PDB file of C-alpha atoms in Angstrom:
ATOM      1  CA  UNK A   1      32.799 -84.873  -5.840  1.00  0.00           C
ATOM      2  CA  UNK A   2      29.049 -84.256  -5.794  1.00  0.00           C
ATOM      3  CA  UNK A   3      27.620 -81.245  -7.621  1.00  0.00           C
ATOM      4  CA  UNK A   4      24.149 -79.744  -7.592  1.00  0.00           C
ATOM      5  CA  UNK A   5      22.263 -78.049 -10.400  1.00  0.00           C
ATOM      6  CA  UNK A   6      19.993 -75.380  -8.946  1.00  0.00           C
ATOM      7  CA  UNK A   7      17.566 -73.935 -11.458  1.00  0.00           C
ATOM      8  CA  UNK A   8      15.021 -71.152 -11.363  1.00  0.00           C
ATOM      9  CA  UNK A   9      12.550 -71.476 -14.233  1.00  0.00           C
ATOM     10  CA  UNK A  10       9.604 -69.262 -15.087  1.00  0.00           C
ATOM     11  CA  UNK A  11       7.844 -70.364 -18.285  1.00  0.00           C
ATOM     12  CA  UNK A  12       6.950 -67.567 -20.688  1.00  0.00           C
ATOM     13  CA  UNK A  13       5.404 -70.098 -23.070  1.00  0.00           C
ATOM     14  CA  UNK A  14       4.325 -73.563 -21.921  1.00  0.00           C
ATOM     15  CA  UNK A  15       4.356 -75.257 -25.346  1.00  0.00           C
ATOM     16  CA  UNK A  16       7.784 -76.824 -24.726  1.00  0.00           C
ATOM     17  CA  UNK A  17       6.899 -78.446 -21.376  1.00  0.00           C
ATOM     18  CA  UNK A  18       5.031 -81.613 -22.516  1.00  0.00           C
ATOM     19  CA  UNK A  19       7.884 -82.583 -24.869  1.00  0.00           C
ATOM     20  CA  UNK A  20      10.544 -81.725 -22.283  1.00  0.00           C
ATOM     21  CA  UNK A  21       9.708 -83.750 -19.156  1.00  0.00           C
ATOM     22  CA  UNK A  22      10.198 -87.367 -20.286  1.00  0.00           C
ATOM     23  CA  UNK A  23      13.438 -86.854 -22.271  1.00  0.00           C
ATOM     24  CA  UNK A  24      14.890 -84.695 -19.484  1.00  0.00           C
ATOM     25  CA  UNK A  25      14.016 -87.348 -16.875  1.00  0.00           C
ATOM     26  CA  UNK A  26      15.693 -90.080 -18.935  1.00  0.00           C
ATOM     27  CA  UNK A  27      18.810 -88.032 -19.696  1.00  0.00           C
ATOM     28  CA  UNK A  28      19.272 -86.846 -16.120  1.00  0.00           C
ATOM     29  CA  UNK A  29      19.187 -90.498 -14.972  1.00  0.00           C
ATOM     30  CA  UNK A  30      21.472 -91.631 -17.816  1.00  0.00           C
ATOM     31  CA  UNK A  31      24.111 -89.138 -16.663  1.00  0.00           C
ATOM     32  CA  UNK A  32      23.834 -90.238 -13.029  1.00  0.00           C
ATOM     33  CA  UNK A  33      21.696 -87.328 -11.887  1.00  0.00           C
ATOM     34  CA  UNK A  34      18.810 -87.437  -9.474  1.00  0.00           C
ATOM     35  CA  UNK A  35      16.060 -84.871  -8.982  1.00  0.00           C
ATOM     36  CA  UNK A  36      15.956 -83.795  -5.342  1.00  0.00           C
ATOM     37  CA  UNK A  37      13.279 -81.140  -5.881  1.00  0.00           C
ATOM     38  CA  UNK A  38      11.209 -79.977  -8.839  1.00  0.00           C
ATOM     39  CA  UNK A  39       8.420 -77.848  -7.486  1.00  0.00           C
ATOM     40  CA  UNK A  40       6.301 -74.736  -7.526  1.00  0.00           C
ATOM     41  CA  UNK A  41       6.183 -74.943  -3.697  1.00  0.00           C
ATOM     42  CA  UNK A  42       8.868 -72.571  -2.476  1.00  0.00           C
ATOM     43  CA  UNK A  43       9.053 -69.287  -0.643  1.00  0.00           C
ATOM     44  CA  UNK A  44      11.618 -66.549  -0.272  1.00  0.00           C
ATOM     45  CA  UNK A  45      12.959 -66.300   3.264  1.00  0.00           C
ATOM     46  CA  UNK A  46      15.448 -63.519   2.644  1.00  0.00           C
ATOM     47  CA  UNK A  47      16.251 -60.845   0.086  1.00  0.00           C
ATOM     48  CA  UNK A  48      14.242 -59.514  -2.805  1.00  0.00           C
ATOM     49  CA  UNK A  49      13.936 -59.984  -6.536  1.00  0.00           C
ATOM     50  CA  UNK A  50      11.844 -61.804  -9.051  1.00  0.00           C
ATOM     51  CA  UNK A  51      10.344 -65.075  -7.846  1.00  0.00           C
ATOM     52  CA  UNK A  52      10.696 -68.028 -10.205  1.00  0.00           C
ATOM     53  CA  UNK A  53       7.685 -70.233 -10.911  1.00  0.00           C
ATOM     54  CA  UNK A  54       9.726 -73.439 -10.480  1.00  0.00           C
ATOM     55  CA  UNK A  55      12.747 -74.382  -8.411  1.00  0.00           C
ATOM     56  CA  UNK A  56      14.672 -77.472  -9.448  1.00  0.00           C
ATOM     57  CA  UNK A  57      17.571 -79.181  -7.673  1.00  0.00           C
ATOM     58  CA  UNK A  58      19.453 -82.038  -9.319  1.00  0.00           C
ATOM     59  CA  UNK A  59      22.248 -83.966  -7.617  1.00  0.00           C
ATOM     60  CA  UNK A  60      25.120 -85.075  -9.871  1.00  0.00           C
ATOM     61  CA  UNK A  61      27.928 -87.522  -9.087  1.00  0.00           C
ATOM     62  CA  UNK A  62      30.456 -85.119 -10.627  1.00  0.00           C
ATOM     63  CA  UNK A  63      30.878 -81.847 -12.491  1.00  0.00           C
ATOM     64  CA  UNK A  64      31.636 -83.775 -15.672  1.00  0.00           C
ATOM     65  CA  UNK A  65      28.316 -85.672 -15.368  1.00  0.00           C
ATOM     66  CA  UNK A  66      26.390 -82.373 -15.145  1.00  0.00           C
ATOM     67  CA  UNK A  67      28.285 -80.943 -18.099  1.00  0.00           C
ATOM     68  CA  UNK A  68      27.787 -84.134 -20.127  1.00  0.00           C
ATOM     69  CA  UNK A  69      24.038 -83.884 -19.513  1.00  0.00           C
ATOM     70  CA  UNK A  70      23.901 -80.239 -20.569  1.00  0.00           C
ATOM     71  CA  UNK A  71      25.845 -80.986 -23.756  1.00  0.00           C
ATOM     72  CA  UNK A  72      24.197 -84.320 -24.587  1.00  0.00           C
ATOM     73  CA  UNK A  73      23.015 -84.130 -28.223  1.00  0.00           C
ATOM     74  CA  UNK A  74      19.699 -85.638 -27.087  1.00  0.00           C
ATOM     75  CA  UNK A  75      19.207 -82.838 -24.559  1.00  0.00           C
ATOM     76  CA  UNK A  76      20.417 -79.816 -26.543  1.00  0.00           C
ATOM     77  CA  UNK A  77      17.130 -79.258 -28.467  1.00  0.00           C
ATOM     78  CA  UNK A  78      15.145 -79.570 -25.229  1.00  0.00           C
ATOM     79  CA  UNK A  79      17.491 -77.161 -23.434  1.00  0.00           C
ATOM     80  CA  UNK A  80      17.077 -74.703 -26.307  1.00  0.00           C
ATOM     81  CA  UNK A  81      13.275 -75.051 -26.148  1.00  0.00           C
ATOM     82  CA  UNK A  82      13.336 -74.481 -22.370  1.00  0.00           C
ATOM     83  CA  UNK A  83      15.520 -71.409 -22.584  1.00  0.00           C
ATOM     84  CA  UNK A  84      13.480 -70.000 -25.481  1.00  0.00           C
ATOM     85  CA  UNK A  85      10.196 -70.609 -23.651  1.00  0.00           C
ATOM     86  CA  UNK A  86      11.189 -69.480 -20.172  1.00  0.00           C
ATOM     87  CA  UNK A  87      13.321 -67.263 -18.036  1.00  0.00           C
ATOM     88  CA  UNK A  88      15.868 -69.764 -16.748  1.00  0.00           C
ATOM     89  CA  UNK A  89      18.812 -69.435 -14.398  1.00  0.00           C
ATOM     90  CA  UNK A  90      20.995 -72.505 -13.853  1.00  0.00           C
ATOM     91  CA  UNK A  91      23.714 -72.670 -11.223  1.00  0.00           C
ATOM     92  CA  UNK A  92      26.152 -75.567 -10.836  1.00  0.00           C
ATOM     93  CA  UNK A  93      27.278 -75.797  -7.222  1.00  0.00           C
ATOM     94  CA  UNK A  94      30.105 -77.924  -5.876  1.00  0.00           C
ATOM     95  CA  UNK A  95      29.157 -79.769  -2.676  1.00  0.00           C
ATOM     96  CA  UNK A  96      31.852 -78.352  -0.449  1.00  0.00           C
ATOM     97  CA  UNK A  97      32.162 -75.860   2.349  1.00  0.00           C
ATOM     98  CA  UNK A  98      34.734 -73.164   1.522  1.00  0.00           C
ATOM     99  CA  UNK A  99      34.107 -71.478   4.876  1.00  0.00           C
ATOM    100  CA  UNK A 100      34.783 -74.491   7.119  1.00  0.00           C
TER     101      UNK A 100
END
């Protein structure tokens, strides 16, 4: 079953970004993920709250692939740098319709 990572990231320190992009790209691909969106171009259509600087959507072939990426020893230091240098919210969403 397909899963999606939906992230909201607002850097509080940009020092981690140059060392993050290439390893994250490689590890996402290695775990079968594909970036669908990684952009500053977004707008709120409904509701209120803090707006994130970046919105990221990654498609995964399975929940286990997403979890393997997050726990990959090669990614852990980059994940820690991202979370230390940003306000990050990461949601893992199963591609199903519970209301159908």
